[in-house]
Amino acid sequence: MTEITVDELHGLLASSPRVVDVRERDEFAGGRIPGALNAPLSELGDHVEKFQGGDVVYVVCQAGGRSARACEALEEAGLSGLVNVVGGTGAWKARNFPLEVG
């Protein structure tokens, strides 16, 4: 599984990376990486299209565990181009990087 740090992802924000947040809806609404889409891990099968399309997809959660599980499950289903964001939104917030809320 390919991984990236929050510092590396922050450096990519200007290029509008495709970020999918697998936290639950209430967690997502409480603060997310700008531009991120929500696909809760508990509903992953209903959101596969958010991970398709040939582009690299950065998968994030609170700390990196759920996003790693999502990457593994999606790779087993035949998808590629998935990158786990190590440290997740917890590390993102700790660095005082920008968040979208609501």
Coordinates of C-alpha atoms in Angstrom, one line a residue:
M1 CA 0.0 0.0 0.0
T2 CA 1.3 3.4 -0.9
E3 CA 1.3 6.0 1.9
I4 CA 1.8 9.8 2.2
T5 CA 2.2 12.1 5.2
V6 CA -0.1 15.0 5.9
D7 CA 2.8 17.3 5.2
E8 CA 3.2 15.9 1.7
L9 CA -0.6 16.1 1.1
H10 CA -0.6 19.7 2.3
G11 CA 2.0 20.5 -0.3
L12 CA -0.3 19.1 -3.0
L13 CA -3.4 21.2 -2.1
A14 CA -2.7 23.8 -4.8
S15 CA -3.1 21.1 -7.5
S16 CA -6.5 20.1 -6.1
P17 CA -5.8 16.4 -5.2
R18 CA -8.6 13.9 -5.1
V19 CA -9.1 13.3 -1.3
V20 CA -11.7 10.9 0.0
D21 CA -12.4 10.9 3.8
V22 CA -13.7 7.5 5.1
R23 CA -14.7 8.8 8.5
E24 CA -18.4 8.8 9.5
R25 CA -20.6 11.7 8.4
D26 CA -20.6 13.5 11.8
E27 CA -16.8 13.3 12.0
F28 CA -16.5 14.6 8.4
A29 CA -18.9 17.5 9.1
G30 CA -16.8 18.5 12.1
G31 CA -13.8 19.3 10.0
R32 CA -12.1 17.9 6.9
I33 CA -9.3 18.5 4.5
P34 CA -10.4 21.2 2.0
G35 CA -12.1 19.6 -1.0
A36 CA -12.4 16.2 0.5
L37 CA -15.3 13.9 -0.5
N38 CA -17.0 11.7 2.2
A39 CA -17.3 7.9 1.8
P40 CA -17.8 6.4 5.3
L41 CA -16.0 3.1 5.8
S42 CA -19.3 1.6 7.0
E43 CA -20.8 2.4 3.6
L44 CA -17.7 1.9 1.4
G45 CA -19.5 -0.4 -1.1
D46 CA -22.0 2.4 -1.9
H47 CA -19.2 4.9 -2.7
V48 CA -16.8 2.9 -5.0
E49 CA -17.3 5.5 -7.8
K50 CA -15.5 8.1 -5.7
F51 CA -12.4 6.0 -5.9
Q52 CA -12.6 5.2 -9.7
G53 CA -11.4 7.2 -12.6
G54 CA -7.7 6.5 -13.0
D55 CA -6.5 9.4 -10.9
V56 CA -4.6 9.1 -7.7
V57 CA -7.0 9.1 -4.7
Y58 CA -5.7 10.1 -1.3
V59 CA -7.7 8.2 1.4
V60 CA -7.9 9.8 4.8
C61 CA -9.6 9.1 8.2
Q62 CA -8.9 10.3 11.8
A63 CA -5.5 8.6 12.3
G64 CA -4.8 6.3 9.3
G65 CA -6.3 3.0 10.4
R66 CA -9.7 3.1 8.7
S67 CA -8.2 4.6 5.6
A68 CA -5.6 1.8 5.5
R69 CA -8.4 -0.7 5.7
A70 CA -10.4 1.1 3.0
C71 CA -7.3 1.1 0.7
E72 CA -6.8 -2.7 1.3
A73 CA -10.5 -3.5 0.6
L74 CA -10.6 -1.4 -2.5
E75 CA -7.3 -2.8 -3.8
E76 CA -8.7 -6.3 -3.3
A77 CA -11.7 -5.3 -5.3
G78 CA -9.4 -4.4 -8.2
L79 CA -9.0 -0.6 -7.8
S80 CA -5.6 1.1 -8.0
G81 CA -4.1 4.5 -7.5
L82 CA -5.0 4.6 -3.8
V83 CA -2.8 6.4 -1.3
N84 CA -3.2 6.1 2.5
V85 CA -2.7 9.4 4.4
V86 CA -0.7 8.5 7.5
G87 CA -1.8 10.4 10.6
G88 CA -5.1 11.4 9.1
T89 CA -7.1 14.5 10.0
G90 CA -5.7 14.3 13.6
A91 CA -2.2 15.0 12.3
W92 CA -3.6 17.5 9.8
K93 CA -5.3 19.5 12.7
A94 CA -2.1 19.2 14.9
R95 CA -0.2 21.0 12.1
N96 CA -2.8 23.7 12.0
F97 CA -3.5 23.1 8.3
P98 CA -6.8 24.5 7.0
L99 CA -10.1 22.7 7.5
E100 CA -13.5 22.9 6.0
V101 CA -16.4 22.6 8.4
G102 CA -20.1 21.9 7.8

